[in-house]
Coordinates of C-alpha atoms in Angstrom, one line a residue:
M1 CA -0.2 0.0 0.0
H2 CA 1.3 3.5 -0.8
L3 CA 0.1 6.3 1.1
L4 CA 0.0 8.9 -1.8
E5 CA -2.1 6.4 -3.9
E6 CA -4.5 4.8 -1.8
P7 CA -7.4 6.4 -0.6
W8 CA -7.1 5.9 3.2
I9 CA -8.1 9.2 4.7
P10 CA -11.7 9.1 6.2
V11 CA -13.6 12.4 5.9
L12 CA -17.1 13.9 6.4
R13 CA -18.4 15.9 3.0
R14 CA -21.0 18.8 3.3
D15 CA -23.8 16.2 2.8
G16 CA -23.0 14.5 5.7
A17 CA -21.7 11.4 3.8
R18 CA -18.7 9.3 4.9
A19 CA -15.7 8.6 2.3
W20 CA -12.3 7.6 2.4
V21 CA -10.1 10.1 -0.1
T22 CA -6.5 10.4 -1.3
L23 CA -4.3 12.8 0.0
A24 CA -4.3 14.7 -3.0
Q25 CA -8.1 15.0 -2.9
M26 CA -8.0 17.2 0.2
S27 CA -8.6 20.4 -1.2
D28 CA -12.3 19.1 -2.6
P29 CA -14.3 22.1 -1.2
D30 CA -16.9 19.6 -0.3
I31 CA -14.6 18.0 2.3
V32 CA -15.3 19.7 5.7
A33 CA -13.9 17.2 8.5
F34 CA -11.8 14.3 9.1
D35 CA -14.3 11.5 10.1
A36 CA -11.9 8.6 11.6
P37 CA -13.2 5.9 14.1
R38 CA -11.2 7.5 16.9
A39 CA -11.2 10.9 17.8
D40 CA -7.1 10.4 18.5
F41 CA -7.0 9.7 14.9
N42 CA -8.7 12.7 13.9
G43 CA -6.2 14.7 15.8
A44 CA -3.4 12.7 14.6
L45 CA -4.6 13.0 10.9
A46 CA -4.8 16.8 11.0
Q47 CA -1.2 17.1 12.4
F48 CA -0.1 14.5 9.5
M49 CA -1.9 16.7 6.7
V50 CA -0.5 20.0 8.3
G51 CA 3.3 18.6 8.1
L52 CA 2.7 17.1 4.8
L53 CA 1.9 20.5 3.3
Q54 CA 4.2 22.4 5.3
T55 CA 7.0 19.9 4.0
T56 CA 6.0 19.7 0.5
T57 CA 4.3 23.4 -0.4
P58 CA 6.3 25.6 -2.9
A59 CA 4.2 28.8 -1.3
A60 CA 7.1 31.1 -0.5
S61 CA 5.4 34.3 0.2
Q62 CA 2.2 35.7 2.3
V63 CA 0.6 36.5 -1.3
Q64 CA 0.9 33.1 -2.2
W65 CA 0.3 31.7 1.0
R66 CA -3.1 33.9 1.0
R67 CA -4.2 33.0 -2.8
L68 CA -4.1 29.3 -2.0
L69 CA -6.3 30.1 1.2
L70 CA -9.0 31.4 -0.8
T71 CA -8.3 29.1 -4.0
P72 CA -7.5 25.7 -3.0
P73 CA -4.8 23.8 -5.5
D74 CA -6.3 21.2 -7.5
A75 CA -5.7 17.1 -6.8
A76 CA -3.4 17.5 -9.7
T77 CA -1.1 20.3 -8.2
L78 CA -1.1 18.5 -4.9
A79 CA 0.1 15.4 -6.3
D80 CA 2.8 17.2 -8.1
W81 CA 3.8 19.0 -4.6
F82 CA 3.6 15.4 -3.1
A83 CA 5.4 13.4 -5.9
P84 CA 9.2 14.1 -4.8
H85 CA 8.6 12.6 -1.3
A86 CA 6.7 9.3 -2.8
A87 CA 9.5 7.1 -1.2
A88 CA 8.8 8.3 2.3
F89 CA 5.2 7.2 2.1
T90 CA 5.3 3.4 1.0
F91 CA 3.5 1.5 3.7
D92 CA 4.7 -1.9 3.1
G93 CA 7.2 -4.0 1.0
P94 CA 10.6 -5.1 1.9
G95 CA 12.2 -1.6 2.4
A96 CA 11.7 1.8 4.0
R97 CA 8.4 2.0 5.4
F98 CA 6.4 4.9 6.6
M99 CA 6.8 5.3 10.2
Q100 CA 8.8 1.9 10.8
D101 CA 12.2 1.1 11.8
F102 CA 14.2 0.8 8.9
D103 CA 16.5 -2.0 10.2
L104 CA 13.7 -4.2 12.1
R105 CA 12.2 -7.2 10.7
A106 CA 9.0 -9.1 11.6
S107 CA 11.4 -12.0 12.5
D108 CA 13.5 -9.9 14.9
G109 CA 11.7 -10.2 18.1
D110 CA 8.8 -11.5 19.9
P111 CA 5.5 -10.5 18.4
V112 CA 3.1 -7.8 19.8
G113 CA -0.2 -7.6 19.2
I114 CA -1.4 -5.1 16.8
G115 CA -4.1 -3.8 19.6
A116 CA -0.7 -2.7 21.6
L117 CA -0.5 0.5 19.0
L118 CA -3.4 2.0 20.7
I119 CA -2.4 4.2 23.2
E120 CA -5.1 3.0 26.1
A121 CA -3.9 -0.5 25.5
P122 CA -3.0 -2.1 28.6
G123 CA 0.7 -2.6 29.0
E124 CA 2.9 -5.6 29.5
N125 CA 2.4 -5.0 33.6
A126 CA -1.0 -4.6 33.3
V127 CA -1.9 -7.8 31.6
K128 CA 0.9 -9.5 33.4
N129 CA -0.7 -8.3 36.7
N130 CA -4.6 -9.1 35.4
S131 CA -4.8 -5.4 36.3
D132 CA -6.6 -4.4 33.0
L133 CA -9.9 -3.5 34.9
F134 CA -11.8 -0.7 32.9
I135 CA -9.7 -1.1 29.6
K136 CA -9.7 -4.9 28.8
R137 CA -6.9 -6.6 26.7
G138 CA -8.0 -8.2 23.4
H139 CA -11.1 -5.7 22.2
V140 CA -8.5 -4.7 19.2
T141 CA -6.6 -8.0 17.4
R142 CA -6.8 -7.3 13.8
L143 CA -6.3 -4.1 11.8
C144 CA -7.1 -3.1 8.4
P145 CA -4.1 -1.2 6.8
H146 CA -5.9 2.0 6.9
C147 CA -6.4 2.0 10.6
A148 CA -2.9 0.2 11.3
A149 CA -1.2 3.4 9.7
L150 CA -3.4 5.7 11.7
A151 CA -2.9 3.8 14.7
L152 CA 1.1 3.8 14.1
F153 CA 1.0 7.7 13.2
T154 CA -1.2 8.4 16.1
L155 CA 1.5 6.3 18.2
Q156 CA 4.6 8.1 17.0
V157 CA 3.1 11.5 17.2
N158 CA 1.8 11.1 21.4
A159 CA 4.4 8.2 22.2
P160 CA 4.1 8.2 25.9
A161 CA 6.7 6.4 28.5
G162 CA 6.8 2.7 27.3
G163 CA 9.5 1.0 29.3
A164 CA 13.2 1.2 29.5
G165 CA 14.7 3.0 26.0
H166 CA 10.9 3.2 24.6
R167 CA 11.1 6.7 24.1
T168 CA 8.5 9.5 24.3
G169 CA 7.5 11.8 21.9
L170 CA 9.4 15.2 20.8
R171 CA 7.1 16.6 22.7
G172 CA 7.1 14.2 25.6
G173 CA 3.8 11.6 26.1
G174 CA 0.4 13.0 24.9
P175 CA 1.2 16.6 24.2
L176 CA -1.4 19.3 23.7
T177 CA -1.9 20.4 20.2
T178 CA -3.7 23.5 19.2
L179 CA -4.8 24.5 15.8
L180 CA -6.6 27.2 14.3
V181 CA -10.0 26.2 12.3
A182 CA -11.7 28.1 9.9
D183 CA -15.3 28.8 11.4
G184 CA -18.2 29.3 8.8
G185 CA -20.8 28.5 11.5
P186 CA -23.0 25.2 11.6
E187 CA -24.8 26.4 8.3
A188 CA -22.2 26.7 6.0
P189 CA -19.1 24.7 7.4
R190 CA -15.7 26.0 5.6
S191 CA -13.8 23.2 3.9
L192 CA -10.9 21.4 5.9
W193 CA -8.5 22.5 3.3
Q194 CA -9.1 26.4 4.7
T195 CA -8.6 24.7 8.2
L196 CA -5.4 22.8 7.1
W197 CA -3.9 25.4 5.3
L198 CA -4.3 28.0 8.3
N199 CA -1.6 26.0 10.2
V200 CA 0.8 26.1 7.6
R201 CA 3.1 29.0 7.1
H202 CA 4.8 30.1 3.7
Q203 CA 8.7 28.5 3.3
Q204 CA 10.1 32.0 4.1
D205 CA 8.4 31.8 7.5
F206 CA 8.9 28.2 8.2
L207 CA 12.6 27.9 7.4
A208 CA 13.3 31.5 8.7
G209 CA 16.8 31.2 9.9
D210 CA 17.3 27.2 9.2
A211 CA 17.0 26.3 5.7
G212 CA 18.3 22.5 6.5
E213 CA 21.6 23.4 5.0
G214 CA 23.6 20.1 5.3
H215 CA 20.2 17.8 6.1
E216 CA 18.4 17.9 2.3
A217 CA 19.2 14.2 2.3
P218 CA 15.3 12.4 2.8
H219 CA 16.2 10.7 6.1
Y220 CA 16.7 14.0 7.9
T221 CA 13.1 15.0 7.4
F222 CA 11.7 11.2 6.9
P223 CA 13.9 9.3 9.7
W224 CA 12.5 5.8 8.8
L225 CA 14.2 6.0 5.4
A226 CA 17.6 5.4 7.0
S227 CA 19.0 3.8 9.9
I228 CA 18.7 5.4 13.1
A229 CA 22.7 5.6 13.1
A230 CA 22.5 7.8 9.9
I231 CA 21.0 10.2 12.3
Q232 CA 21.8 9.6 16.1
Q233 CA 25.0 8.2 17.4
E234 CA 24.6 4.9 19.6
G235 CA 23.3 5.7 23.3
G236 CA 23.1 9.6 21.9
Q237 CA 20.3 12.2 21.3
T238 CA 18.9 13.7 18.6
T239 CA 18.6 17.7 18.7
P240 CA 17.1 20.1 16.2
V241 CA 20.2 20.8 14.6
Q242 CA 21.0 17.1 13.5
V243 CA 18.1 17.3 11.0
H244 CA 16.2 19.2 8.6
P245 CA 13.4 21.7 10.3
A246 CA 10.5 19.8 8.8
H247 CA 11.6 16.6 10.5
V248 CA 9.4 18.1 13.8
Y249 CA 6.3 16.8 12.2
W250 CA 7.5 13.4 11.4
A251 CA 9.4 12.4 14.6
M252 CA 9.9 8.7 15.1
P253 CA 10.6 7.9 18.8
R254 CA 9.5 4.2 18.8
R255 CA 11.1 1.6 16.7
I256 CA 8.2 -0.7 15.5
R257 CA 7.8 -2.9 12.1
L258 CA 4.6 -4.3 11.2
D259 CA 4.2 -7.7 10.5
M260 CA 2.8 -7.7 6.8
D261 CA 3.5 -11.5 6.3
A262 CA 0.7 -12.6 8.7
C263 CA -2.4 -11.4 7.5
S264 CA -5.6 -12.7 7.4
A265 CA -9.1 -11.9 6.0
G266 CA -12.0 -10.5 7.8
T267 CA -13.6 -7.5 9.4
C268 CA -11.1 -4.7 11.0
D269 CA -11.9 -4.4 14.8
L270 CA -12.0 -0.6 14.5
C271 CA -13.7 0.7 11.0
G272 CA -15.4 -2.5 10.7
R273 CA -14.8 -2.5 7.1
S274 CA -13.7 -6.1 5.3
S275 CA -10.0 -6.4 4.5
D276 CA -7.7 -9.4 2.8
A277 CA -4.9 -8.1 4.6
L278 CA -5.5 -7.5 8.2
I279 CA -2.5 -6.7 10.4
E280 CA -2.6 -8.8 13.5
R281 CA 1.3 -8.1 15.1
Y282 CA 4.3 -6.3 15.3
V283 CA 7.7 -6.1 16.6
T284 CA 9.4 -3.6 18.6
R285 CA 12.7 -2.7 20.0
N286 CA 14.0 -0.3 22.6
Y287 CA 16.4 2.8 22.0
G288 CA 14.9 4.6 19.2
L289 CA 15.5 8.3 18.4
N290 CA 15.9 10.0 21.5
Y291 CA 14.6 13.5 21.1
K292 CA 16.2 15.9 23.5
G293 CA 17.0 20.0 23.3
A294 CA 15.4 23.2 22.1
W295 CA 12.4 21.4 19.8
L296 CA 9.7 23.9 19.2
H297 CA 6.8 22.1 17.6
P298 CA 4.8 24.5 15.7
L299 CA 1.2 23.3 16.7
S300 CA 1.9 23.2 20.7
P301 CA 2.0 26.0 23.1
Y302 CA 5.3 25.9 25.8
Y303 CA 5.7 27.1 29.4
E304 CA 8.8 28.6 30.6
A305 CA 10.4 26.2 33.2
K306 CA 14.1 26.5 34.7
D307 CA 15.5 24.7 32.0
G308 CA 13.7 26.4 29.4
L309 CA 10.4 26.3 27.0
L310 CA 8.7 22.8 27.8
P311 CA 5.5 21.5 25.8
L312 CA 2.2 21.9 27.4
H313 CA 0.2 18.6 28.2
P314 CA -3.8 18.3 29.0
Q315 CA -4.3 18.2 32.6
P316 CA -7.1 16.1 34.8
D317 CA -8.8 19.3 34.9
G318 CA -9.5 19.1 31.3
L319 CA -9.9 22.0 28.6
G320 CA -11.8 25.6 29.0
Y321 CA -12.2 29.2 28.7
R322 CA -9.3 29.5 31.5
H323 CA -6.7 28.5 28.9
W324 CA -8.0 30.9 26.3
L325 CA -5.4 33.6 26.7
S326 CA -2.4 31.4 27.3
W327 CA -3.3 29.4 24.2
V328 CA -4.7 32.3 22.0
L329 CA -2.4 35.2 23.1
G330 CA 0.2 33.9 25.5
M331 CA 0.2 35.1 28.8
Q332 CA 3.0 36.0 31.4
S333 CA 2.2 36.7 35.4
D334 CA 4.3 36.6 38.3
K335 CA 4.1 33.0 38.5
R336 CA 4.0 31.6 35.2
K337 CA 4.6 32.3 31.2
V338 CA 2.9 30.3 28.3
V339 CA 4.2 31.2 24.7
R340 CA 1.4 30.2 22.2
A341 CA 1.7 28.0 19.7
S342 CA 4.3 29.6 16.8
V343 CA 2.0 28.8 14.0
I344 CA -0.8 30.6 16.0
E345 CA 2.1 33.5 16.6
Q346 CA 2.9 33.6 13.2
F347 CA -0.9 33.9 12.0
L348 CA -2.0 36.2 14.5
S349 CA 0.8 38.6 14.6
G350 CA 1.3 38.9 10.9
D351 CA -0.5 41.3 8.1
V352 CA -3.7 42.2 9.1
E353 CA -4.8 42.5 5.4
H354 CA -3.9 39.1 4.7
R355 CA -6.1 37.1 7.5
S356 CA -8.8 39.7 7.8
G357 CA -12.3 38.4 7.3
I358 CA -11.5 34.8 8.4
G359 CA -13.7 33.4 11.1
L360 CA -11.7 31.3 13.6
R361 CA -12.1 29.0 16.3
L362 CA -9.4 27.3 18.3
W363 CA -9.1 23.4 18.2
A364 CA -7.5 22.0 21.1
F365 CA -6.6 18.6 21.7
G366 CA -4.4 15.6 23.5
Y367 CA -3.9 13.0 26.2
D368 CA -3.6 13.2 29.6
M369 CA -1.3 10.7 30.4
D370 CA 0.0 9.6 33.9
N371 CA 3.6 8.4 32.8
M372 CA 2.4 5.5 30.5
K373 CA -1.3 5.1 31.4
A374 CA -3.9 7.4 29.4
R375 CA -6.5 8.9 31.8
C376 CA -8.3 10.6 29.1
W377 CA -8.2 12.3 25.8
Y378 CA -9.4 15.8 25.9
E379 CA -10.6 17.6 22.9
S380 CA -12.1 21.3 22.6
T381 CA -12.9 24.0 20.4
L382 CA -12.8 27.8 21.7
P383 CA -14.3 30.5 19.8
L384 CA -12.2 33.7 18.7
Y385 CA -14.7 35.6 16.8
Q386 CA -13.0 38.3 14.8
L387 CA -9.5 38.5 16.4
A388 CA -7.9 37.8 13.1
D389 CA -9.3 41.6 12.5
C390 CA -7.3 42.7 15.4
S391 CA -4.2 44.9 15.2
P392 CA -1.2 43.8 17.5
A393 CA -1.9 46.8 19.7
A394 CA -5.5 45.7 20.0
Q395 CA -4.4 42.1 21.0
Q396 CA -2.3 43.5 23.3
S397 CA -4.8 45.7 25.1
L398 CA -7.2 42.6 25.1
R399 CA -4.4 40.5 26.5
E400 CA -4.2 42.5 29.5
E401 CA -8.0 42.9 29.9
V402 CA -8.7 39.2 29.6
G403 CA -5.6 38.4 31.9
A404 CA -7.2 40.4 34.8
W405 CA -10.4 38.5 34.3
L406 CA -9.2 35.4 34.3
Q407 CA -7.1 36.4 37.7
G408 CA -10.4 37.3 39.1
A409 CA -11.9 33.9 38.2
E410 CA -8.9 32.0 39.5
L411 CA -9.2 33.9 42.8
A412 CA -12.9 33.5 43.2
V413 CA -13.0 29.9 42.6
S414 CA -10.0 29.4 45.1
Y415 CA -12.1 31.1 47.6
L416 CA -15.1 29.0 46.7
R417 CA -13.2 25.8 47.2
G418 CA -12.0 27.0 50.5
A419 CA -15.2 27.9 51.9
V420 CA -16.7 24.6 50.8
K421 CA -13.7 22.6 52.7
D422 CA -14.3 24.8 55.7
A423 CA -17.9 24.0 55.9
W424 CA -17.7 20.3 55.5
F425 CA -14.5 19.9 57.6
S426 CA -13.7 20.9 61.0
Q427 CA -10.1 20.6 60.1
D428 CA -7.9 21.1 57.1
A429 CA -9.1 18.5 54.4
R430 CA -7.0 16.9 51.9
G431 CA -8.3 15.4 49.0
D432 CA -9.5 16.1 45.3
F433 CA -11.7 19.1 45.4
S434 CA -11.2 19.5 41.8
F435 CA -15.1 19.0 41.3
V436 CA -15.7 22.3 42.9
D437 CA -13.7 24.2 40.3
A438 CA -14.7 22.2 37.8
T439 CA -18.5 23.2 38.4
F440 CA -17.4 26.7 38.9
W441 CA -15.2 27.2 35.5
G442 CA -18.4 25.6 33.8
R443 CA -20.9 27.7 35.0
T444 CA -19.0 31.1 34.5
E445 CA -18.0 29.9 30.8
A446 CA -20.8 31.4 29.0
A447 CA -21.1 34.7 30.6
F448 CA -17.1 35.0 30.0
Y449 CA -17.3 34.3 26.1
E450 CA -20.4 37.1 25.9
L451 CA -18.0 39.7 27.4
L452 CA -15.3 38.6 25.2
R453 CA -17.3 38.5 22.0
A454 CA -18.5 42.2 23.1
R455 CA -14.9 43.1 23.7
I456 CA -13.3 41.7 20.3
Q457 CA -16.4 42.8 18.0
A458 CA -16.4 46.4 19.3
P459 CA -13.2 47.3 21.0
A460 CA -13.9 50.8 21.3
G461 CA -17.3 50.3 22.4
T462 CA -16.7 48.3 25.7
D463 CA -16.2 50.3 29.0
R464 CA -13.2 48.6 30.6
V465 CA -14.5 49.3 34.1
A466 CA -18.0 48.4 33.2
T467 CA -17.3 45.2 32.1
A468 CA -15.0 44.2 34.6
E469 CA -17.7 45.0 37.1
R470 CA -20.0 43.1 35.4
W471 CA -18.0 40.0 35.3
L472 CA -17.1 40.5 39.0
R473 CA -20.9 40.5 39.8
H474 CA -21.3 36.8 38.0
L475 CA -18.2 35.7 39.6
I476 CA -19.8 36.7 43.0
D477 CA -23.4 35.3 42.4
T478 CA -22.0 31.9 41.0
A479 CA -19.8 31.5 43.6
L480 CA -22.3 32.0 46.2
H481 CA -25.1 30.3 44.5
L482 CA -22.6 26.9 43.9
F483 CA -21.9 27.3 48.0
D484 CA -25.8 27.9 48.7
H485 CA -27.3 25.7 46.4
D486 CA -25.0 22.6 44.9
W487 CA -22.0 22.1 47.3
V488 CA -23.0 22.9 50.8
G489 CA -26.7 24.3 51.2
S490 CA -28.1 21.1 49.3
G491 CA -26.8 18.7 51.9
P492 CA -28.8 17.0 54.7
V493 CA -29.3 19.5 57.7
E494 CA -28.7 16.6 59.8
R495 CA -25.4 16.0 58.9
M496 CA -24.4 19.8 59.1
N497 CA -22.5 22.0 61.4
P498 CA -24.6 25.2 61.5
A499 CA -22.2 27.3 63.0
R500 CA -19.3 25.9 60.7
V501 CA -21.3 26.6 57.2
A502 CA -22.3 30.2 59.0
A503 CA -19.0 30.9 59.2
A504 CA -17.6 29.5 56.0
H505 CA -20.3 31.7 54.5
R506 CA -19.6 34.7 55.9
L507 CA -16.0 34.5 55.0
L508 CA -16.6 33.5 51.5
R509 CA -18.9 36.8 50.9
A510 CA -16.4 38.7 52.8
S511 CA -13.4 37.5 50.5
L512 CA -15.7 37.7 47.3
N513 CA -16.4 41.4 48.0
G514 CA -13.0 42.5 49.2
P515 CA -10.3 44.3 48.1
K516 CA -8.1 41.4 46.5
L517 CA -10.5 40.5 44.1
R518 CA -11.1 43.8 43.0
A519 CA -7.7 44.6 42.7
A520 CA -7.4 41.5 40.7
L521 CA -9.8 42.9 38.2
A522 CA -7.8 46.3 38.2
L523 CA -10.6 47.8 40.2
E524 CA -11.1 50.7 42.0
V525 CA -10.5 49.1 45.7
P526 CA -12.8 51.2 48.3
A527 CA -10.3 53.2 50.7
K528 CA -10.2 52.4 54.6
A529 CA -11.5 55.1 56.7
G530 CA -8.6 58.3 56.2
K531 CA -6.9 56.8 53.2
K532 CA -7.8 57.4 49.2
A533 CA -9.4 55.0 47.0
S534 CA -6.6 53.1 44.9
V535 CA -6.4 51.5 41.7
K536 CA -3.7 49.0 41.0
P537 CA -2.7 48.1 37.0
S538 CA -3.5 44.8 36.4
K539 CA -0.6 42.3 35.7
K540 CA 1.1 42.1 32.8
A541 CA -0.6 39.3 31.0

């Protein structure tokens, strides 16, 4: 099977029909979304296509980029783009295979069931200890070549820790990915091509400062085209300066070779389609490419740590509006600095003329991993409204204002969490109270986006102080309502300590109406007797 010729990409057409198309057909305006049998496959497909377009496009200027956004290339043009890289997309055969180790062969080790390619599959120890209680072994035993290709790429791009020498991905296990989405609304969805192309940069931008000189050989971009030793010394590391810049999309931390000699006919366990070449097993070996150094993946936001920038990963508290600022505009406070994904940075800081008039959303997704265990797959789309029309100065103003809103919300939810604890327990209680936070963030989300939309659509027509006062009132009302009606007031009276509940309620009300929350929102703080009122500037966001 050759991935440039085979119709292996599952997509959703504008009329709601599902289809499998070739890579060259992806510019078809009737295609509006990926439609894989698993959500993580859809996320991997988006990264695959962005990587393929970024690696192969000849677009070298902003003008050419804009023209291709509005007028997609036809299938023949895309085929011409991909053709020079055809050797990298052979999926079977005796030689180099897509995302498979160049040197391994099916006879080089004990076979592993094909289901182990899936991120959530129980590991060797879980099977040995019979601890696969929630996700059982044996659910997936045979995959068609299309699903096997998807599973293989999904594993390589998300690779979690897998035991001694089984490497994590270039961004660690289960990285957070953020993509711009062309938003035409539910009645008139934009073509998938526009979403993909929004996340591709023209070559002058992408290769700025590093044109890959000295690393033009194909294996520096597609590492499965040669032995690992051609890139990395034994026991060594792979850093950005050792490969071509496009390698970032094609990282291959795991050494895997699918066994194509032991295929059978039947039905694929994932997509349910018939195939006469179902793949049942593979072999693997440790000590693959060991990605270290200053890697910056264009599709992921990073946070500043002691040792430099590190990629963000989804956490157990999920994805929500509290992440909007850091993922969309980036943020910096006294405690934390987050840098948005570089593809979003390039798009929103570029020439307004080339991006104006495009409705946008942000698609964020990734695995929440506990070492090698997948705890959850998170996925969300966040509205951006007409942010593409905002100038850099307007974006900076918005960054500061929204930063104050979020600081206020974080303070309010901490007050609520503390009050619930104080009402329930006589001493400092330990445990997971994240359900309190989750409810608060959920109840305040609609109001946040209402304010945000008004602020973006009419930046000159909004009163900063009035908006902050309105947000403050909503935070106070929500926190008190949750305390009174959801978490404390709804409990059985005979199991409450009225004095403790009353004290917690008084403290919560006082904190919500106190100076600290007003200061976080950059609102005037009433003066104490004998002193003047003050307004502290909001912290840098």
